[in-house]
Amino acid sequence: MSLAPYAASDSHSRGRIYQEPSPAYRSEYQRDRDRIVHSAAFRRLEYKTQVFVNHEGDLFRTRLTHSIEVAQIGRSIARSLSLNEDITEAIALAHDLGHTPFGHTGQDALNECMKPYGGFEHNLQSLRVVDVLEERYAEFPGLNLTFETREGILKHCSSREAKKLGELGKRFLQKKQPGAEAQLVNLADEIAYNNHDVDDGLRYGLIELDQLREVSLFAQQYDEVQSLYPDLAKRRRIHEIIRRMINRMVVDLVENSQRSLAGADVGSPNEVRDVPHELITYSDEVREQTLELKRFLRNSLYNHYRVRRMSMKSSNIIKRLFDVLMHDIRLLPPQYEEKIAESAATNVDAETGQARIIADYIAGMTDRYAIAEHARLFAPEVPV
Ligand code: MG
């Protein structure tokens, strides 16, 4: 299928930091996607979570299944808009690589620990994973991905951090947009989690169907399913509602973006970047509805007392790990101690270098590894 003139393509790519020969039988963005799938950080996504902790149940979404859902939704939007599916998939599969264990609670806790050392932010960490932390190739550190995939991974960034990132940081300082595929993955991410959090929340009994009927996006689909299938069993009914919600958001996004792309008259990926606002967007009505759904999820699910209790425990695990390792680096696995020694030789501020490596170690942990490591360090009865 032919791509739109504003779609990402090999001929428009700004390339990789370390030059490499072009791949045979694959596009540059396919190669990015393949490198991401083969990375260690990607495999860890299986045991990391967003809202629920990994051991709480086998049916909840993990960051791995979430990323696959984002890729699925992203690719079907990309195809409908004649955008590049390969880079869409690459960005979708990599977008959560830098997340700490225990979802946002984990990130907030680690960010607090890292305050004196420049903070911790999961988007920057995802970039750090693909640029530096993956150790797989003889010729370069990281995965050496294309500029455009890295641009898509770095969703947000403060101006302070942007200044350190050279070319990649420029758009944040110049207030420009990323390419169309990066814009799209951002929304595919939102569509995926808004819907699967409803599903997981219902399954876990933290939210109820009746409460959700006050949310207009849900209520519309609920009514339709009720009138078509009045006797449907609860589980099927929930799925019929959720699949309609996903469809409603995706179709709205495609149709509205088709209009704004046509109206903006963009002829290349760079012209998409120069438009002062994003071109991949919902209609005003659906945007309002998604905001309402997000507010509902924040109040009723993410702040549910059972979720908060687990968050408190997770936060304590992260903080205690950081404190004890920062206090005595000899407790770290030897390869991290070596990295700290290396960084001390180069870094002006050795303590900051040490903190960053401990943050890398903690951020790389899965939920279950963090729980086990915490027990090994703090529970006298657990072998070290
Ligand atoms: Mg995500």
Coordinates of C-alpha atoms and ligand atoms in Angstrom, one line a residue:
M1 CA 0.0 0.0 0.0
S2 CA 1.4 3.4 -0.8
L3 CA 2.3 5.8 1.9
A4 CA 1.0 9.4 2.3
P5 CA 3.7 12.0 1.4
Y6 CA 3.8 13.0 5.1
A7 CA 4.3 9.4 6.3
A8 CA 7.7 8.4 7.8
S9 CA 9.9 6.6 5.2
D10 CA 13.5 5.5 4.8
S11 CA 14.2 8.2 2.3
H12 CA 13.1 10.9 4.7
S13 CA 14.9 9.3 7.7
R14 CA 17.6 11.3 9.6
G15 CA 19.3 8.0 10.2
R16 CA 21.1 6.5 13.2
I17 CA 23.7 7.9 15.5
Y18 CA 26.2 5.2 14.4
Q19 CA 26.0 4.7 10.7
E20 CA 25.2 1.2 9.5
P21 CA 24.7 -0.4 6.1
S22 CA 21.0 -0.6 5.1
P23 CA 19.2 -3.8 6.0
A24 CA 18.5 -6.4 3.3
Y25 CA 14.8 -7.2 2.8
R26 CA 13.7 -4.9 5.6
S27 CA 13.1 -1.2 6.0
E28 CA 15.0 0.8 8.5
Y29 CA 11.9 1.0 10.8
Q30 CA 11.3 -2.8 10.5
R31 CA 14.9 -3.2 11.8
D32 CA 14.1 -0.8 14.7
R33 CA 11.0 -2.9 15.5
D34 CA 13.0 -6.1 15.4
R35 CA 15.8 -4.8 17.6
I36 CA 13.2 -3.7 20.2
V37 CA 11.5 -7.1 20.2
H38 CA 14.9 -8.8 20.8
S39 CA 15.9 -6.5 23.6
A40 CA 16.1 -7.6 27.3
A41 CA 14.0 -4.6 28.4
F42 CA 11.2 -5.7 26.1
R43 CA 11.1 -9.2 27.7
R44 CA 10.9 -7.6 31.2
L45 CA 7.7 -5.8 30.2
E46 CA 5.9 -9.2 30.8
Y47 CA 6.5 -8.8 34.5
K48 CA 5.8 -5.1 34.9
T49 CA 2.4 -3.6 35.5
Q50 CA 0.7 -0.2 35.3
V51 CA -2.1 -0.2 37.8
F52 CA -2.2 -3.7 39.3
V53 CA 0.8 -5.5 40.6
N54 CA 2.0 -8.4 38.6
H55 CA 1.2 -11.2 41.1
E56 CA -2.4 -10.0 41.7
G57 CA -3.9 -12.1 38.9
D58 CA -3.0 -13.8 35.7
L59 CA -5.6 -12.0 33.6
F60 CA -4.6 -8.4 34.2
R61 CA -2.8 -6.5 31.6
T62 CA 1.0 -6.3 31.9
R63 CA 3.1 -3.7 30.2
L64 CA 3.9 -6.3 27.6
T65 CA 0.3 -7.0 26.7
H66 CA -0.5 -3.3 27.0
S67 CA 2.4 -2.5 24.5
I68 CA 1.0 -5.2 22.1
E69 CA -2.5 -3.6 22.3
V70 CA -1.0 -0.2 21.6
A71 CA 0.8 -1.6 18.6
Q72 CA -2.4 -3.3 17.3
I73 CA -4.5 -0.1 17.7
G74 CA -1.6 2.0 16.4
R75 CA -1.1 -0.1 13.3
S76 CA -4.7 -0.1 12.3
I77 CA -4.9 3.7 12.6
A78 CA -1.6 4.1 10.7
R79 CA -2.9 1.9 7.9
S80 CA -6.2 3.8 7.7
L81 CA -4.3 7.1 7.4
S82 CA -1.6 5.7 4.9
L83 CA 1.0 6.3 7.6
N84 CA 4.0 4.1 8.2
E85 CA 3.0 0.9 10.1
D86 CA 6.5 -0.3 10.8
I87 CA 7.6 2.8 12.7
T88 CA 4.2 3.0 14.4
E89 CA 4.8 -0.6 15.7
A90 CA 8.4 0.2 16.7
I91 CA 7.4 3.2 18.8
A92 CA 4.4 1.4 20.3
L93 CA 6.5 -1.6 21.4
A94 CA 9.2 0.6 22.8
H95 CA 7.1 3.4 24.4
D96 CA 7.1 1.8 27.9
L97 CA 10.6 0.3 28.0
G98 CA 11.8 2.8 30.6
H99 CA 9.0 2.2 33.2
T100 CA 10.0 1.2 36.7
P101 CA 8.3 -1.7 38.4
F102 CA 4.9 -0.9 39.9
G103 CA 3.7 1.5 37.3
H104 CA 3.4 5.2 38.1
T105 CA 3.8 4.7 41.8
G106 CA 7.2 3.2 41.1
Q107 CA 8.2 6.1 38.9
D108 CA 7.0 8.7 41.4
A109 CA 9.0 7.0 44.2
L110 CA 12.1 6.8 42.1
N111 CA 11.8 10.3 41.0
E112 CA 11.6 11.4 44.6
C113 CA 14.7 9.5 45.4
M114 CA 16.5 11.0 42.4
K115 CA 15.4 14.6 43.1
P116 CA 18.9 15.7 44.2
Y117 CA 20.5 13.9 41.2
G118 CA 18.4 15.3 38.3
G119 CA 15.2 13.3 38.8
F120 CA 13.8 10.2 37.1
E121 CA 11.3 10.3 34.2
H122 CA 10.1 7.2 32.4
N123 CA 10.2 8.7 28.9
L124 CA 13.8 9.8 29.2
Q125 CA 14.5 6.4 30.7
S126 CA 12.9 4.6 27.7
L127 CA 15.3 6.6 25.5
R128 CA 18.2 5.7 27.8
V129 CA 17.3 2.0 27.5
V130 CA 17.4 2.1 23.7
D131 CA 20.4 4.5 23.5
V132 CA 22.7 3.3 26.2
L133 CA 21.5 0.5 28.5
E134 CA 20.9 -2.4 26.2
E135 CA 24.2 -4.2 25.7
R136 CA 23.9 -6.3 22.6
Y137 CA 25.9 -5.1 19.7
A138 CA 29.7 -5.0 19.0
E139 CA 29.8 -1.7 17.2
F140 CA 27.6 0.6 19.4
P141 CA 25.9 0.9 22.8
G142 CA 22.2 0.5 22.9
L143 CA 20.1 -0.4 19.9
N144 CA 21.2 2.4 17.6
L145 CA 17.6 3.1 16.5
T146 CA 16.7 5.7 13.9
F147 CA 16.1 9.3 14.8
E148 CA 12.4 9.1 14.1
T149 CA 11.8 6.1 16.4
R150 CA 13.8 7.7 19.2
E151 CA 11.8 10.9 18.6
G152 CA 8.6 8.9 19.0
I153 CA 9.8 7.3 22.2
L154 CA 10.6 10.6 23.8
K155 CA 7.0 11.8 24.3
H156 CA 7.6 14.5 26.8
C157 CA 10.7 16.3 28.0
S158 CA 11.4 19.3 30.2
S159 CA 13.4 22.1 28.6
R160 CA 16.2 21.5 31.0
E161 CA 16.6 17.9 29.8
A162 CA 15.8 18.9 26.1
K163 CA 18.9 21.1 26.1
K164 CA 21.1 18.1 26.8
L165 CA 19.6 16.0 24.0
G166 CA 20.9 17.9 21.0
E167 CA 18.9 17.4 17.8
L168 CA 16.3 15.1 19.5
G169 CA 15.6 17.7 22.2
K170 CA 15.2 20.6 19.8
R171 CA 11.5 20.2 19.1
F172 CA 10.7 20.7 22.8
L173 CA 12.6 24.0 22.8
Q174 CA 11.1 25.1 19.5
K175 CA 7.6 23.9 20.5
K176 CA 7.4 21.7 17.4
Q177 CA 5.5 18.5 16.9
P178 CA 6.9 15.0 16.4
G179 CA 6.1 13.0 13.2
A180 CA 2.6 11.9 12.5
E181 CA 3.3 8.3 13.6
A182 CA 4.6 9.5 17.0
Q183 CA 1.5 11.6 17.5
L184 CA -0.6 8.6 16.6
V185 CA 1.1 6.2 19.1
N186 CA 0.5 8.7 21.9
L187 CA -3.2 8.4 21.3
A188 CA -3.2 4.7 20.7
D189 CA -1.6 4.4 24.1
E190 CA -4.4 6.3 25.6
I191 CA -7.1 4.3 23.8
A192 CA -5.5 1.1 25.0
Y193 CA -5.1 2.0 28.7
N194 CA -8.4 3.8 29.1
N195 CA -10.2 0.7 27.8
H196 CA -8.2 -2.0 29.4
D197 CA -8.2 -0.3 32.7
V198 CA -12.0 -0.3 32.6
D199 CA -11.9 -4.0 31.8
D200 CA -9.4 -4.9 34.5
G201 CA -11.1 -2.6 37.0
L202 CA -14.4 -4.4 36.5
R203 CA -12.8 -7.8 36.6
Y204 CA -11.1 -6.9 39.9
G205 CA -14.3 -5.6 41.3
L206 CA -12.9 -2.1 42.0
I207 CA -15.5 -0.4 39.8
E208 CA -19.0 -1.4 38.9
L209 CA -21.1 -1.3 35.7
D210 CA -23.6 1.1 37.3
Q211 CA -20.9 3.6 38.1
L212 CA -19.6 3.5 34.6
R213 CA -23.0 4.3 33.2
E214 CA -22.4 7.9 34.4
V215 CA -19.5 8.1 31.9
S216 CA -21.0 9.1 28.5
L217 CA -18.6 7.2 26.3
F218 CA -19.4 4.0 28.2
A219 CA -23.1 4.8 28.6
Q220 CA -23.7 5.1 24.8
Q221 CA -22.1 1.7 24.1
Y222 CA -23.8 0.2 27.1
D223 CA -27.2 1.2 25.9
E224 CA -26.5 -0.1 22.4
V225 CA -25.4 -3.5 23.7
Q226 CA -28.4 -3.6 26.1
S227 CA -30.9 -3.1 23.3
L228 CA -29.2 -5.5 20.9
Y229 CA -28.6 -8.3 23.5
P230 CA -30.7 -7.7 26.6
D231 CA -29.9 -11.2 28.1
L232 CA -26.2 -11.3 27.5
A233 CA -24.0 -12.6 30.4
K234 CA -22.0 -10.0 32.2
R235 CA -18.5 -10.9 30.9
R236 CA -19.6 -10.9 27.3
R237 CA -21.6 -7.7 27.8
I238 CA -18.5 -5.9 29.2
H239 CA -16.4 -7.1 26.2
E240 CA -19.1 -6.0 23.7
I241 CA -19.1 -2.5 25.3
I242 CA -15.4 -2.2 25.5
R243 CA -14.8 -3.2 21.9
R244 CA -17.4 -0.7 20.8
M245 CA -15.6 2.0 22.9
I246 CA -12.3 1.2 21.2
N247 CA -13.9 1.3 17.8
R248 CA -15.7 4.6 18.5
M249 CA -12.4 6.2 19.6
V250 CA -10.4 4.7 16.7
V251 CA -12.9 5.6 14.0
D252 CA -13.3 9.1 15.4
L253 CA -9.5 9.6 15.5
V254 CA -9.1 8.3 11.9
E255 CA -11.9 10.5 10.5
N256 CA -11.0 13.6 12.4
S257 CA -7.2 13.2 11.5
Q258 CA -8.1 12.7 7.8
R259 CA -9.8 16.0 7.9
S260 CA -7.0 17.8 9.7
L261 CA -4.3 16.3 7.5
A262 CA -6.1 17.3 4.4
G263 CA -6.8 20.8 5.8
A264 CA -3.1 21.4 6.8
D265 CA -1.9 20.5 3.3
V266 CA 1.3 18.9 4.5
G267 CA 3.6 17.4 1.9
S268 CA 6.4 15.8 4.0
P269 CA 7.0 14.4 7.5
N270 CA 8.9 17.7 8.3
E271 CA 5.9 19.8 7.4
V272 CA 3.9 17.8 9.9
R273 CA 6.5 18.8 12.5
D274 CA 6.2 22.4 11.6
V275 CA 2.5 22.7 12.1
P276 CA 1.9 24.5 15.4
H277 CA -0.6 21.9 16.7
E278 CA -0.9 18.2 16.4
L279 CA -2.7 16.8 13.3
I280 CA -3.6 13.4 14.7
T281 CA -6.5 14.3 17.0
Y282 CA -10.0 13.3 18.1
S283 CA -13.0 15.4 17.4
D284 CA -13.9 17.8 20.2
E285 CA -16.8 15.6 21.3
V286 CA -14.7 12.4 21.7
R287 CA -11.8 14.4 23.2
E288 CA -14.3 15.6 25.9
Q289 CA -15.6 12.1 26.4
T290 CA -12.1 10.6 26.8
L291 CA -11.3 13.3 29.4
E292 CA -14.4 12.4 31.3
L293 CA -13.5 8.7 31.2
K294 CA -10.0 9.6 32.5
R295 CA -11.4 11.6 35.3
F296 CA -13.6 8.7 36.3
L297 CA -10.7 6.2 36.2
R298 CA -8.5 8.6 38.3
N299 CA -11.2 9.0 41.0
S300 CA -12.7 5.6 41.1
L301 CA -9.9 3.2 40.1
Y302 CA -6.4 4.7 40.4
N303 CA -7.4 6.2 43.8
H304 CA -9.3 3.2 45.0
Y305 CA -8.2 2.4 48.6
R306 CA -7.0 -1.1 47.5
V307 CA -4.9 0.3 44.7
R308 CA -3.6 3.0 47.1
R309 CA -2.6 0.4 49.7
M310 CA -0.6 -1.6 47.1
S311 CA 0.9 1.7 45.8
M312 CA 2.1 2.5 49.3
K313 CA 3.8 -0.8 49.6
S314 CA 5.4 -0.5 46.2
S315 CA 6.6 3.0 46.9
N316 CA 8.2 1.9 50.1
I317 CA 10.0 -1.0 48.3
I318 CA 11.5 1.4 45.8
K319 CA 12.6 3.9 48.3
R320 CA 14.1 1.4 50.7
L321 CA 16.0 -0.3 47.8
F322 CA 17.3 3.1 46.7
D323 CA 18.4 4.2 50.1
V324 CA 20.1 1.0 51.1
L325 CA 22.0 0.7 47.8
M326 CA 22.9 4.4 47.8
H327 CA 24.3 4.0 51.3
D328 CA 26.4 1.0 50.5
I329 CA 27.1 0.1 46.9
R330 CA 28.9 -3.1 48.0
L331 CA 25.3 -4.6 48.3
L332 CA 24.8 -4.2 44.5
P333 CA 25.4 -7.1 42.1
P334 CA 29.1 -6.8 41.0
Q335 CA 28.4 -5.6 37.4
Y336 CA 26.7 -2.5 38.9
E337 CA 29.6 -1.8 41.2
E338 CA 31.9 -1.9 38.2
K339 CA 29.7 0.5 36.3
I340 CA 29.8 2.9 39.3
A341 CA 33.6 2.6 39.4
E342 CA 33.7 3.4 35.6
S343 CA 31.3 6.4 36.0
A344 CA 33.4 7.7 38.9
A345 CA 36.4 7.8 36.7
T346 CA 34.6 10.0 34.1
N347 CA 31.8 11.8 36.0
V348 CA 32.5 15.1 37.6
D349 CA 30.1 14.4 40.3
A350 CA 30.6 10.8 41.5
E351 CA 27.6 10.7 43.7
T352 CA 25.2 11.7 40.9
G353 CA 26.8 9.1 38.7
Q354 CA 26.3 6.5 41.3
A355 CA 22.6 7.5 41.9
R356 CA 21.9 7.2 38.2
I357 CA 23.3 3.7 38.0
I358 CA 21.3 2.6 41.0
A359 CA 18.2 4.2 39.4
D360 CA 19.0 2.2 36.2
Y361 CA 19.2 -1.0 38.3
I362 CA 15.9 -0.3 40.1
A363 CA 14.1 0.9 37.0
G364 CA 15.1 -2.3 35.1
M365 CA 13.5 -4.5 37.8
T366 CA 10.3 -6.3 37.2
D367 CA 7.6 -6.2 39.9
R368 CA 8.4 -9.6 41.2
Y369 CA 12.2 -9.0 41.1
A370 CA 11.8 -5.8 43.1
I371 CA 9.7 -7.6 45.7
A372 CA 12.2 -10.5 45.9
E373 CA 15.2 -8.2 46.0
H374 CA 13.6 -6.2 48.8
A375 CA 13.0 -9.4 50.7
R376 CA 16.7 -10.5 50.1
L377 CA 17.9 -7.2 51.5
F378 CA 15.5 -6.7 54.4
A379 CA 14.0 -10.0 55.5
P380 CA 16.5 -11.9 57.7
E381 CA 14.9 -15.3 57.0
V382 CA 15.2 -14.9 53.2
P383 CA 18.5 -16.1 51.7
V384 CA 20.6 -13.3 50.2
Ligands
MG1 MG 1.7 3.1 27.7

